Coordinates of N, CA and C in Angstrom, one line a residue:
X1 N 69.4 126.1 79.3 CA 69.7 124.7 79.7 C 70.9 124.7 80.6
X2 N 70.9 124.0 81.7 CA 72.0 123.8 82.6 C 73.0 122.9 82.0
X3 N 74.3 123.3 81.9 CA 75.3 122.5 81.4 C 75.6 121.3 82.3
X4 N 75.7 120.1 81.7 CA 75.9 118.9 82.4 C 77.4 118.9 83.0
X5 N 77.5 118.6 84.3 CA 78.9 118.6 84.9 C 79.5 117.2 84.6
X6 N 80.8 117.2 84.4 CA 81.6 116.0 84.1 C 82.8 115.9 85.0
X7 N 83.0 114.7 85.6 CA 84.1 114.4 86.5 C 84.8 113.2 86.1
X8 N 86.0 113.0 86.6 CA 86.8 111.8 86.3 C 87.4 111.2 87.5
X9 N 87.4 109.9 87.6 CA 88.1 109.2 88.7 C 89.4 108.6 88.2
X10 N 90.5 109.0 88.8 CA 91.8 108.3 88.5 C 92.0 107.2 89.5
X11 N 91.7 106.0 89.1 CA 91.7 104.8 90.0 C 93.1 104.3 90.0
X12 N 93.7 104.4 91.2 CA 95.1 104.0 91.4 C 95.2 102.6 92.2
X13 N 94.2 101.9 92.2 CA 94.2 100.5 92.8 C 93.3 99.6 92.0
X14 N 93.6 98.3 92.2 CA 92.8 97.3 91.4 C 91.5 96.9 92.2
X15 N 90.5 96.6 91.6 CA 89.2 96.2 92.2 C 89.4 94.8 92.9
X16 N 89.1 94.8 94.2 CA 89.1 93.5 94.9 C 87.9 92.7 94.6
X17 N 87.9 91.4 94.8 CA 86.8 90.5 94.5 C 85.6 90.9 95.3
X18 N 85.8 91.3 96.6 CA 84.8 91.7 97.4 C 84.0 93.0 96.9
X19 N 84.8 94.0 96.5 CA 84.2 95.2 96.0 C 83.5 95.0 94.7
X20 N 84.0 94.1 93.9 CA 83.4 93.8 92.6 C 82.0 93.2 92.9
X21 N 82.0 92.3 93.9 CA 80.7 91.5 94.2 C 79.7 92.4 94.9
X22 N 80.1 93.3 95.8 CA 79.2 94.1 96.6 C 78.8 95.5 95.9
X23 N 79.8 96.0 95.1 CA 79.5 97.3 94.5 C 79.8 97.4 93.0
X24 N 80.2 96.3 92.5 CA 80.5 96.4 91.0 C 81.8 97.1 90.7
X25 N 82.7 97.3 91.7 CA 84.0 97.9 91.6 C 84.1 99.2 92.3
X26 N 85.3 99.7 92.5 CA 85.6 100.9 93.3 C 85.0 102.1 92.6
X27 N 84.9 102.1 91.2 CA 84.3 103.3 90.5 C 82.9 103.6 91.1
X28 N 82.1 102.5 91.2 CA 80.8 102.7 91.7 C 80.8 103.2 93.2
X29 N 81.8 102.8 94.0 CA 81.9 103.3 95.4 C 82.1 104.8 95.4
X30 N 83.0 105.3 94.5 CA 83.3 106.7 94.4 C 82.1 107.5 93.9
X31 N 81.5 107.0 92.8 CA 80.4 107.8 92.2 C 79.2 107.8 93.1
X32 N 78.9 106.7 93.8 CA 77.8 106.7 94.8 C 78.0 107.7 95.9
X33 N 79.3 107.9 96.3 CA 79.6 108.8 97.4 C 79.6 110.3 96.9
X34 N 80.3 110.5 95.8 CA 80.5 111.9 95.4 C 79.7 112.4 94.2
X35 N 79.0 111.5 93.5 CA 78.3 111.8 92.3 C 76.8 112.2 92.6
X36 N 76.2 112.8 91.6 CA 74.8 113.2 91.7 C 74.1 113.0 90.4
X37 N 72.8 112.9 90.5 CA 72.0 112.6 89.3 C 72.2 113.7 88.2
X38 N 72.4 113.3 87.0 CA 72.6 114.2 85.9 C 74.0 114.5 85.5
X39 N 75.0 114.0 86.4 CA 76.4 114.2 86.1 C 76.9 113.1 85.3
X40 N 78.0 113.3 84.6 CA 78.8 112.3 83.9 C 80.1 112.0 84.6
X41 N 80.4 110.8 84.8 CA 81.6 110.4 85.5 C 82.3 109.4 84.6
X42 N 83.6 109.6 84.4 CA 84.5 108.8 83.6 C 85.5 108.1 84.5
X43 N 85.9 106.9 84.1 CA 86.9 106.1 84.9 C 88.1 106.0 84.1
X44 N 89.3 106.3 84.7 CA 90.6 106.1 84.1 C 91.4 105.2 85.1
X45 N 91.6 104.0 84.7 CA 92.4 103.1 85.6 C 93.9 103.4 85.4
X46 N 94.4 104.5 86.1 CA 95.7 104.9 85.9 C 96.7 103.9 86.3
X47 N 96.4 103.0 87.2 CA 97.3 102.0 87.7 C 97.6 101.0 86.5
X48 N 96.7 101.0 85.5 CA 96.9 100.1 84.3 C 97.3 101.0 83.1
X49 N 97.7 102.2 83.4 CA 98.1 103.0 82.3 C 97.1 103.8 81.5
X50 N 95.8 103.8 82.0 CA 94.8 104.5 81.3 C 94.7 106.0 81.8
X51 N 94.9 106.9 80.8 CA 94.8 108.3 81.1 C 94.0 109.1 80.1
X52 N 93.4 110.2 80.4 CA 92.7 111.0 79.4 C 93.7 111.7 78.5
X53 N 93.2 112.0 77.3 CA 94.0 112.8 76.4 C 94.1 114.2 77.0
X54 N 95.3 114.8 76.7 CA 95.5 116.2 77.3 C 94.4 117.2 76.7
X55 N 94.1 116.9 75.4 CA 93.1 117.8 74.8 C 91.7 117.7 75.4
X56 N 91.4 116.7 76.2 CA 90.1 116.5 76.8 C 90.0 117.0 78.2
X57 N 91.1 117.4 78.8 CA 91.1 117.8 80.2 C 90.2 118.9 80.5
X58 N 90.1 119.9 79.6 CA 89.3 121.1 79.9 C 87.8 120.8 80.0
X59 N 87.3 119.7 79.5 CA 85.9 119.4 79.5 C 85.4 118.9 80.9
X60 N 86.4 118.6 81.8 CA 86.0 118.1 83.1 C 85.9 119.2 84.1
X61 N 84.9 119.1 85.0 CA 84.8 120.1 86.1 C 85.6 119.7 87.3
X62 N 86.0 118.5 87.4 CA 86.8 118.1 88.6 C 87.3 116.6 88.4
X63 N 88.3 116.3 89.3 CA 88.9 115.0 89.3 C 89.0 114.5 90.7
X64 N 89.0 113.1 90.8 CA 89.2 112.5 92.1 C 90.4 111.5 91.9
X65 N 91.3 111.5 92.8 CA 92.4 110.5 92.8 C 92.2 109.5 94.0
X66 N 92.1 108.2 93.7 CA 91.9 107.3 94.7 C 93.1 106.9 95.6
X67 N 92.9 106.1 96.5 CA 94.0 105.5 97.3 C 94.7 104.4 96.5
X68 N 95.7 103.8 97.0 CA 96.5 102.8 96.3 C 97.3 102.0 97.3
X69 N 97.6 100.8 96.9 CA 98.6 99.9 97.7 C 100.0 100.3 97.4
X70 N 100.2 101.2 96.4 CA 101.6 101.6 96.0 C 102.1 102.7 97.0
X71 N 103.4 102.7 97.1 CA 104.0 103.7 98.0 C 103.8 105.1 97.6
X72 N 103.7 106.0 98.5 CA 103.5 107.4 98.2 C 104.7 108.1 97.5
X73 N 105.8 107.4 97.5 CA 107.0 108.0 96.9 C 107.5 107.1 95.8
X74 N 106.6 106.3 95.2 CA 107.0 105.4 94.1 C 107.4 106.1 92.8
X75 N 108.1 105.4 92.0 CA 108.6 106.0 90.7 C 108.1 105.1 89.5
X76 N 107.1 104.3 89.7 CA 106.6 103.5 88.6 C 106.1 104.5 87.4
X77 N 106.2 104.0 86.2 CA 105.9 104.9 85.1 C 104.5 105.6 85.2
X78 N 103.5 104.8 85.7 CA 102.2 105.4 85.7 C 102.1 106.4 86.8
X79 N 102.8 106.3 87.9 CA 102.8 107.3 89.0 C 103.5 108.6 88.5
X80 N 104.6 108.4 87.8 CA 105.3 109.6 87.3 C 104.4 110.3 86.3
X81 N 103.7 109.6 85.4 CA 102.8 110.1 84.4 C 101.6 110.8 85.1
X82 N 101.1 110.2 86.2 CA 100.0 110.9 86.9 C 100.4 112.2 87.5
X83 N 101.6 112.2 88.1 CA 102.2 113.5 88.6 C 102.2 114.5 87.6
X84 N 102.7 114.2 86.4 CA 102.9 115.1 85.3 C 101.5 115.6 84.9
X85 N 100.5 114.7 84.8 CA 99.2 115.1 84.4 C 98.6 116.1 85.4
X86 N 98.8 115.8 86.7 CA 98.2 116.7 87.8 C 98.9 118.0 87.8
X87 N 100.2 118.1 87.4 CA 100.8 119.4 87.3 C 100.1 120.2 86.2
X88 N 99.7 119.6 85.1 CA 99.0 120.3 84.1 C 97.7 120.8 84.6
X89 N 97.0 119.9 85.4 CA 95.7 120.3 85.9 C 95.9 121.4 86.9
X90 N 97.0 121.4 87.6 CA 97.3 122.5 88.6 C 97.4 123.8 87.8
X91 N 98.1 123.8 86.7 CA 98.3 125.0 85.9 C 96.9 125.5 85.4
X92 N 96.0 124.5 85.1 CA 94.7 124.9 84.6 C 93.7 125.3 85.7
X93 N 94.2 125.1 87.0 CA 93.4 125.4 88.1 C 92.1 124.5 88.2
X94 N 92.3 123.3 87.8 CA 91.2 122.3 87.8 C 91.1 121.7 89.2
X95 N 89.9 121.5 89.6 CA 89.6 120.9 91.0 C 90.1 119.5 91.0
X96 N 90.9 119.1 92.1 CA 91.3 117.7 92.3 C 91.1 117.4 93.8
X97 N 90.3 116.3 94.0 CA 90.2 115.8 95.3 C 91.1 114.6 95.5
X98 N 92.1 114.7 96.3 CA 93.1 113.6 96.5 C 92.8 112.8 97.8
X99 N 92.7 111.5 97.7 CA 92.3 110.7 98.8 C 93.5 109.7 99.1
X100 N 94.0 109.7 100.3 CA 95.1 108.8 100.7 C 96.3 108.9 99.8
X101 N 96.5 107.9 98.9 CA 97.5 108.0 97.9 C 97.5 109.3 97.2
X102 N 96.3 109.7 96.8 CA 96.1 110.9 96.0 C 96.5 112.1 96.9
X103 N 96.3 112.1 98.2 CA 96.6 113.1 99.1 C 98.1 113.2 99.3
X104 N 98.8 112.0 99.5 CA 100.2 112.0 99.8 C 101.0 112.1 98.5
X105 N 100.8 111.1 97.6 CA 101.7 110.9 96.5 C 101.6 112.1 95.5
X106 N 100.4 112.4 95.1 CA 100.2 113.3 94.0 C 100.2 114.7 94.4
X107 N 99.2 115.1 95.1 CA 99.1 116.6 95.4 C 100.2 117.1 96.2
X108 N 100.6 116.5 97.3 CA 101.7 117.0 98.1 C 103.1 116.9 97.3
X109 N 103.2 115.8 96.6 CA 104.5 115.6 95.8 C 104.7 116.7 94.7
X110 N 103.6 116.9 93.9 CA 103.8 117.9 92.8 C 103.9 119.3 93.3
X111 N 103.5 119.5 94.6 CA 103.5 120.9 95.1 C 104.8 121.1 96.0
X112 N 105.7 120.1 96.1 CA 106.9 120.2 96.8 C 106.9 119.8 98.2
X113 N 105.9 119.0 98.7 CA 105.9 118.5 100.0 C 106.8 117.4 100.3
X114 N 107.0 117.0 101.5 CA 107.9 115.8 101.8 C 107.0 114.7 102.3
X115 N 107.1 113.5 101.7 CA 106.3 112.3 101.9 C 107.2 111.1 102.3
X116 N 106.7 110.2 103.0 CA 107.4 109.0 103.4 C 106.6 108.1 104.3
X117 N 107.3 107.1 104.9 CA 106.6 106.2 105.8 C 106.1 106.9 107.0
X118 N 104.9 106.5 107.5 CA 104.3 107.2 108.6 C 105.2 107.1 109.8
X119 N 105.4 108.3 110.4 CA 106.4 108.4 111.5 C 105.9 107.7 112.8
X120 N 104.6 107.5 112.9 CA 104.1 106.8 114.1 C 103.5 105.4 113.7
X121 N 103.9 104.9 112.6 CA 103.5 103.6 112.1 C 102.2 103.6 111.3
X122 N 102.0 102.5 110.6 CA 100.8 102.4 109.8 C 99.5 102.6 110.6
X123 N 98.5 103.2 110.0 CA 97.3 103.4 110.7 C 96.1 102.8 109.9
X124 N 95.3 102.0 110.6 CA 94.2 101.3 110.0 C 93.1 101.2 111.0
X125 N 91.9 101.7 110.6 CA 90.7 101.7 111.5 C 90.0 103.0 111.4
X126 N 89.1 103.1 112.4 CA 88.3 104.4 112.4 C 88.9 105.3 113.4
X127 N 89.2 106.5 112.9 CA 89.9 107.5 113.7 C 89.1 108.8 113.7
X128 N 89.3 109.6 114.8 CA 88.7 110.9 114.9 C 89.8 111.9 114.6
X129 N 89.6 112.8 113.7 CA 90.6 113.8 113.3 C 90.1 115.2 113.7
X130 N 91.0 116.0 114.1 CA 90.7 117.4 114.7 C 90.8 118.4 113.6
X131 N 89.7 119.2 113.4 CA 89.7 120.3 112.5 C 90.6 121.5 113.0
X132 N 91.4 122.0 112.1 CA 92.1 123.2 112.4 C 91.2 124.4 112.1
X133 N 90.3 124.7 113.1 CA 89.2 125.6 112.9 C 89.6 127.0 112.5
X134 N 90.8 127.4 113.0 CA 91.3 128.8 112.7 C 91.6 128.9 111.2
X135 N 91.7 127.8 110.5 CA 92.1 127.8 109.1 C 90.9 127.9 108.2
X136 N 89.7 127.7 108.7 CA 88.6 127.6 107.8 C 87.5 128.7 108.3
X137 N 87.2 129.6 107.4 CA 86.3 130.7 107.7 C 84.9 130.2 107.6
X138 N 84.0 130.5 108.5 CA 82.6 130.1 108.3 C 82.0 130.5 106.9
X139 N 81.2 129.6 106.4 CA 80.6 129.8 105.1 C 81.2 129.0 104.0
X140 N 82.3 128.3 104.3 CA 83.0 127.5 103.4 C 82.3 126.2 103.2
X141 N 83.1 125.1 102.9 CA 82.5 123.8 102.6 C 82.0 123.1 103.8
X142 N 82.4 123.6 105.0 CA 81.9 123.0 106.2 C 80.5 123.6 106.6
X143 N 80.2 124.6 105.9 CA 78.9 125.3 106.3 C 79.2 126.4 107.3
X144 N 78.2 126.9 108.0 CA 78.4 128.0 108.9 C 79.1 127.6 110.2
X145 N 79.1 126.3 110.5 CA 79.7 125.8 111.7 C 80.7 124.7 111.4
X146 N 82.0 125.0 111.7 CA 83.0 124.0 111.5 C 83.0 123.0 112.7
X147 N 82.9 121.7 112.4 CA 83.0 120.7 113.5 C 84.3 120.7 114.2
X148 N 84.3 120.3 115.4 CA 85.6 120.2 116.2 C 86.4 119.0 115.7
X149 N 85.7 117.9 115.3 CA 86.3 116.7 114.8 C 85.4 115.9 114.0
X150 N 85.9 115.0 113.2 CA 85.1 114.1 112.3 C 85.8 112.7 112.3
X151 N 85.0 111.7 112.3 CA 85.5 110.3 112.3 C 85.6 109.9 110.8
X152 N 86.7 109.2 110.5 CA 86.9 108.8 109.1 C 87.7 107.5 109.2
X153 N 87.5 106.7 108.2 CA 88.3 105.4 108.1 C 89.6 105.7 107.5
X154 N 90.6 105.1 108.2 CA 92.0 105.3 107.8 C 92.6 103.9 107.4
X155 N 93.5 104.0 106.4 CA 94.1 102.8 105.9 C 95.4 103.2 105.1
X156 N 96.5 103.4 105.9 CA 97.7 103.9 105.2 C 99.0 103.6 106.0
X157 N 100.1 103.4 105.3 CA 101.4 103.3 105.9 C 102.3 104.4 105.6
X158 N 101.9 105.3 104.7 CA 102.7 106.5 104.4 C 102.0 107.7 104.8
X159 N 102.7 108.9 104.8 CA 102.0 110.1 105.2 C 102.8 111.3 104.7
X160 N 102.1 112.4 104.8 CA 102.8 113.7 104.5 C 103.6 114.1 105.7
X161 N 104.9 114.1 105.5 CA 105.8 114.5 106.6 C 106.0 116.0 106.7
X162 N 105.8 116.7 105.6 CA 106.0 118.1 105.6 C 105.2 118.7 104.5
X163 N 104.3 119.6 104.8 CA 103.5 120.3 103.8 C 104.3 121.3 103.0
X164 N 104.0 121.5 101.7 CA 104.7 122.6 101.0 C 104.2 123.9 101.5
X165 N 104.9 124.9 101.3 CA 104.6 126.3 101.8 C 103.3 126.8 101.2
X166 N 102.9 126.3 100.1 CA 101.7 126.7 99.4 C 100.4 126.1 100.0
X167 N 100.6 125.1 100.9 CA 99.4 124.4 101.4 C 98.9 125.0 102.7
X168 N 97.7 124.7 103.0 CA 97.1 125.1 104.3 C 96.6 123.8 105.0
X169 N 97.0 123.6 106.2 CA 96.6 122.5 107.0 C 95.1 122.7 107.5
X170 N 94.3 121.7 107.3 CA 92.9 121.8 107.6 C 92.5 120.8 108.8
X171 N 93.3 119.7 108.9 CA 92.9 118.8 110.0 C 94.2 118.0 110.3
X172 N 94.2 117.5 111.6 CA 95.3 116.7 112.1 C 94.8 115.7 113.1
X173 N 95.7 114.8 113.6 CA 95.3 113.8 114.6 C 96.5 113.4 115.4
X174 N 96.3 112.6 116.4 CA 97.4 112.2 117.2 C 98.3 111.1 116.5
X175 N 97.8 110.6 115.4 CA 98.5 109.6 114.6 C 99.2 110.2 113.4
X176 N 98.7 111.4 113.0 CA 99.1 112.0 111.7 C 99.0 113.5 111.7
X177 N 100.1 114.2 111.5 CA 100.1 115.6 111.6 C 99.3 116.3 110.5
X178 N 99.2 115.6 109.3 CA 98.5 116.2 108.2 C 97.4 115.2 107.7
X179 N 96.2 115.4 108.2 CA 95.1 114.6 107.9 C 94.3 115.2 106.7
X180 N 94.3 116.5 106.6 CA 93.6 117.1 105.5 C 94.3 118.5 105.2
X181 N 94.4 118.8 103.9 CA 95.0 120.1 103.5 C 94.4 120.6 102.2
X182 N 94.6 121.9 102.0 CA 94.2 122.5 100.7 C 95.4 123.2 100.1
X183 N 95.3 123.3 98.8 CA 96.4 123.9 98.0 C 95.7 124.9 97.1
X184 N 95.8 126.2 97.5 CA 95.0 127.2 96.8 C 93.5 126.9 96.9
X185 N 92.8 127.2 95.9 CA 91.3 126.9 95.9 C 90.9 125.7 95.1
X186 N 91.8 125.0 94.5 CA 91.4 124.0 93.6 C 91.9 122.6 94.0
X187 N 92.8 122.4 94.9 CA 93.2 121.1 95.4 C 92.8 120.9 96.8
X188 N 92.1 119.8 97.1 CA 91.8 119.4 98.5 C 92.3 117.9 98.7
X189 N 93.0 117.7 99.7 CA 93.6 116.4 100.0 C 93.2 115.9 101.4
X190 N 92.8 114.6 101.4 CA 92.3 113.9 102.6 C 93.1 112.6 102.8
X191 N 93.7 112.4 104.0 CA 94.5 111.2 104.3 C 93.6 110.0 104.4
X192 N 92.4 110.2 105.0 CA 91.5 109.1 105.2 C 90.6 108.8 104.0
X193 N 89.7 107.9 104.2 CA 88.8 107.5 103.1 C 87.4 107.8 103.4
X194 N 86.9 109.0 102.9 CA 85.5 109.3 103.1 C 84.5 108.4 102.3
X195 N 85.1 107.7 101.3 CA 84.2 106.8 100.5 C 84.0 105.4 101.1
X196 N 84.8 105.0 102.1 CA 84.8 103.7 102.6 C 83.7 103.5 103.7
X197 N 83.1 102.3 103.7 CA 82.3 102.0 104.8 C 83.0 100.9 105.7
X198 N 82.3 100.4 106.7 CA 83.0 99.5 107.6 C 83.2 98.1 106.9
X199 N 82.3 97.7 106.1 CA 82.5 96.4 105.4 C 83.7 96.4 104.5
X200 N 83.9 97.5 103.8 CA 85.1 97.6 102.9 C 86.4 97.6 103.8
X201 N 86.3 98.4 104.9 CA 87.5 98.4 105.8 C 87.8 97.0 106.3
X202 N 86.8 96.2 106.7 CA 87.1 94.9 107.3 C 87.6 94.0 106.2
X203 N 87.2 94.1 105.0 CA 87.7 93.2 103.9 C 89.1 93.5 103.6
X204 N 89.5 94.8 103.7 CA 90.9 95.2 103.5 C 91.8 94.7 104.6
X205 N 91.3 94.8 105.8 CA 92.1 94.3 107.0 C 92.3 92.8 106.8
X206 N 91.3 92.1 106.5 CA 91.4 90.6 106.3 C 92.4 90.3 105.2
X207 N 92.3 91.1 104.1 CA 93.2 90.8 103.0 C 94.7 91.1 103.4
X208 N 94.9 92.2 104.1 CA 96.2 92.5 104.5 C 96.8 91.5 105.5
X209 N 96.0 90.9 106.4 CA 96.4 89.8 107.2 C 96.8 88.6 106.4
X210 N 96.0 88.3 105.4 CA 96.3 87.1 104.6 C 97.5 87.3 103.8
X211 N 97.9 88.5 103.5 CA 99.1 88.8 102.8 C 100.3 88.9 103.7
X212 N 100.1 88.6 105.0 CA 101.2 88.6 106.0 C 101.8 90.0 106.2
X213 N 101.0 91.0 106.0 CA 101.4 92.4 106.1 C 101.0 93.0 107.4
X214 N 100.1 92.2 108.2 CA 99.7 92.7 109.5 C 99.4 91.5 110.4
X215 N 99.8 91.7 111.6 CA 99.5 90.6 112.6 C 98.0 90.6 113.0
X216 N 97.5 89.4 113.4 CA 96.1 89.3 113.7 C 95.7 90.2 114.8
X217 N 96.5 90.3 115.8 CA 96.1 91.2 117.0 C 96.0 92.6 116.6
X218 N 96.8 93.1 115.6 CA 96.7 94.5 115.1 C 95.4 94.6 114.3
X219 N 95.1 93.6 113.6 CA 93.8 93.6 112.8 C 92.6 93.6 113.7
X220 N 92.7 92.9 114.8 CA 91.5 92.9 115.7 C 91.4 94.2 116.3
X221 N 92.5 94.9 116.7 CA 92.4 96.2 117.3 C 91.8 97.2 116.3
X222 N 92.2 97.1 115.0 CA 91.7 98.0 114.0 C 90.2 97.8 113.8
X223 N 89.7 96.6 113.8 CA 88.3 96.4 113.7 C 87.5 96.9 115.0
X224 N 88.2 96.8 116.1 CA 87.6 97.2 117.4 C 87.3 98.7 117.4
X225 N 88.0 99.5 116.6 CA 87.8 100.9 116.6 C 86.4 101.3 116.1
X226 N 85.8 100.4 115.4 CA 84.4 100.7 114.8 C 83.3 100.2 115.7
X227 N 83.6 99.6 116.8 CA 82.6 99.0 117.7 C 81.6 100.0 118.2
X228 N 82.1 101.1 118.6 CA 81.1 102.1 119.3 C 81.0 103.4 118.5
X229 N 81.5 103.4 117.3 CA 81.5 104.7 116.5 C 81.3 104.4 115.0
X230 N 80.7 105.3 114.3 CA 80.5 105.2 112.9 C 81.3 106.3 112.2
X231 N 81.8 106.1 111.0 CA 82.4 107.2 110.3 C 81.4 108.3 110.0
X232 N 81.8 109.6 110.0 CA 80.9 110.7 109.7 C 80.8 110.8 108.1
X233 N 80.2 109.8 107.5 CA 80.2 109.7 106.0 C 79.4 110.8 105.4
X234 N 78.3 111.2 106.0 CA 77.4 112.2 105.5 C 78.1 113.6 105.5
X235 N 78.8 113.9 106.5 CA 79.5 115.2 106.6 C 80.7 115.2 105.6
X236 N 81.4 114.1 105.5 CA 82.4 114.0 104.5 C 81.9 114.1 103.1
X237 N 80.8 113.5 102.9 CA 80.1 113.5 101.6 C 79.8 114.9 101.2
X238 N 79.2 115.6 102.2 CA 78.8 117.0 101.9 C 80.0 117.9 101.6
X239 N 81.0 117.7 102.4 CA 82.3 118.5 102.2 C 82.9 118.3 100.9
X240 N 83.0 117.0 100.5 CA 83.7 116.7 99.2 C 82.9 117.1 98.0
X241 N 81.5 116.9 98.1 CA 80.7 117.3 97.0 C 80.7 118.9 96.9
X242 N 80.7 119.6 98.0 CA 80.7 121.0 97.9 C 82.0 121.5 97.3
X243 N 83.1 120.9 97.6 CA 84.4 121.2 97.0 C 84.3 121.0 95.5
X244 N 83.9 119.8 95.1 CA 83.9 119.4 93.7 C 83.0 120.2 92.8
X245 N 81.8 120.5 93.4 CA 80.8 121.2 92.6 C 80.8 122.7 92.7
X246 N 81.7 123.2 93.6 CA 81.9 124.6 93.7 C 80.6 125.3 94.2
X247 N 80.0 124.8 95.3 CA 78.7 125.3 95.8 C 78.9 126.5 96.7
X248 N 80.1 126.7 97.2 CA 80.3 127.9 98.0 C 81.6 128.5 97.7
X249 N 82.0 129.5 98.4 CA 83.4 130.0 98.3 C 84.4 129.0 98.6
X250 N 85.5 129.1 97.9 CA 86.5 128.0 98.0 C 87.3 128.0 99.3
X251 N 86.7 127.2 100.2 CA 87.3 127.0 101.6 C 87.6 128.2 102.4
X252 N 87.8 129.4 101.7 CA 88.0 130.6 102.4 C 89.1 130.5 103.4
X253 N 90.2 130.0 103.0 CA 91.4 129.9 103.9 C 92.0 131.3 104.1
X254 N 92.3 131.6 105.3 CA 93.0 132.8 105.6 C 94.2 132.7 106.5
X255 N 94.5 131.5 106.9 CA 95.7 131.3 107.8 C 96.2 129.9 107.6
X256 N 97.5 129.8 107.6 CA 98.2 128.5 107.5 C 98.5 128.0 109.0
X257 N 98.1 126.8 109.4 CA 98.3 126.3 110.7 C 99.4 125.3 110.7
X258 N 100.3 125.4 111.6 CA 101.4 124.4 111.8 C 101.1 123.6 113.1
X259 N 101.4 122.3 113.0 CA 101.2 121.5 114.2 C 102.6 121.0 114.7
X260 N 102.8 121.2 115.9 CA 104.1 120.7 116.5 C 104.2 119.2 116.4

């Protein structure tokens, strides 16, 4: 009998009314993107102080850390606890997929990277990011052919300013030097949101404008980025699933790329 795989989502944001109405919450957004039939997925609202017991960590095949409205360099109790937990998972060589906040705050932070406000300003909208093709050997999670670029939804004001020495750069863009990175064979971090669709992006943009955190003209420009292009969600889905499920060799990194 095939053993049932089990994963956990560390949710670092609160469900918006829109996502509750359209998807039943962010947990369902993540599971519908990265989950498969027959798997077990557990939700831990780490933003509210919900964490798994240390004795239960070994029963999970992988973990996903969501994005968050909190700063990537915050010191709230739950953020510090999440960092500590992920350090334990690092020691256990457990797979972690870090997205946005999870990419910046947790994975890069615990591995000794430098994080802070985005040097080129906040980024919101649909962006094309460039793959560091020399860093990924054919046959890894991209398959036999690594794409030159992929479109992904971006929504962040912080970024990785400097990768730790143990990390390998996998993608970059003209807005952000570190769009995707790996740490050994068990951590994969992505600055953008492979789980978001255009409707979720638009709702976030409108909410940010209503909170007086973005001017309307900037919001309009962010929405305009989706006019003639769609995010490459299928390719991102394949990549992230392959990483979490261990369907191929672990990214097969052989060279660390630096971007000027």
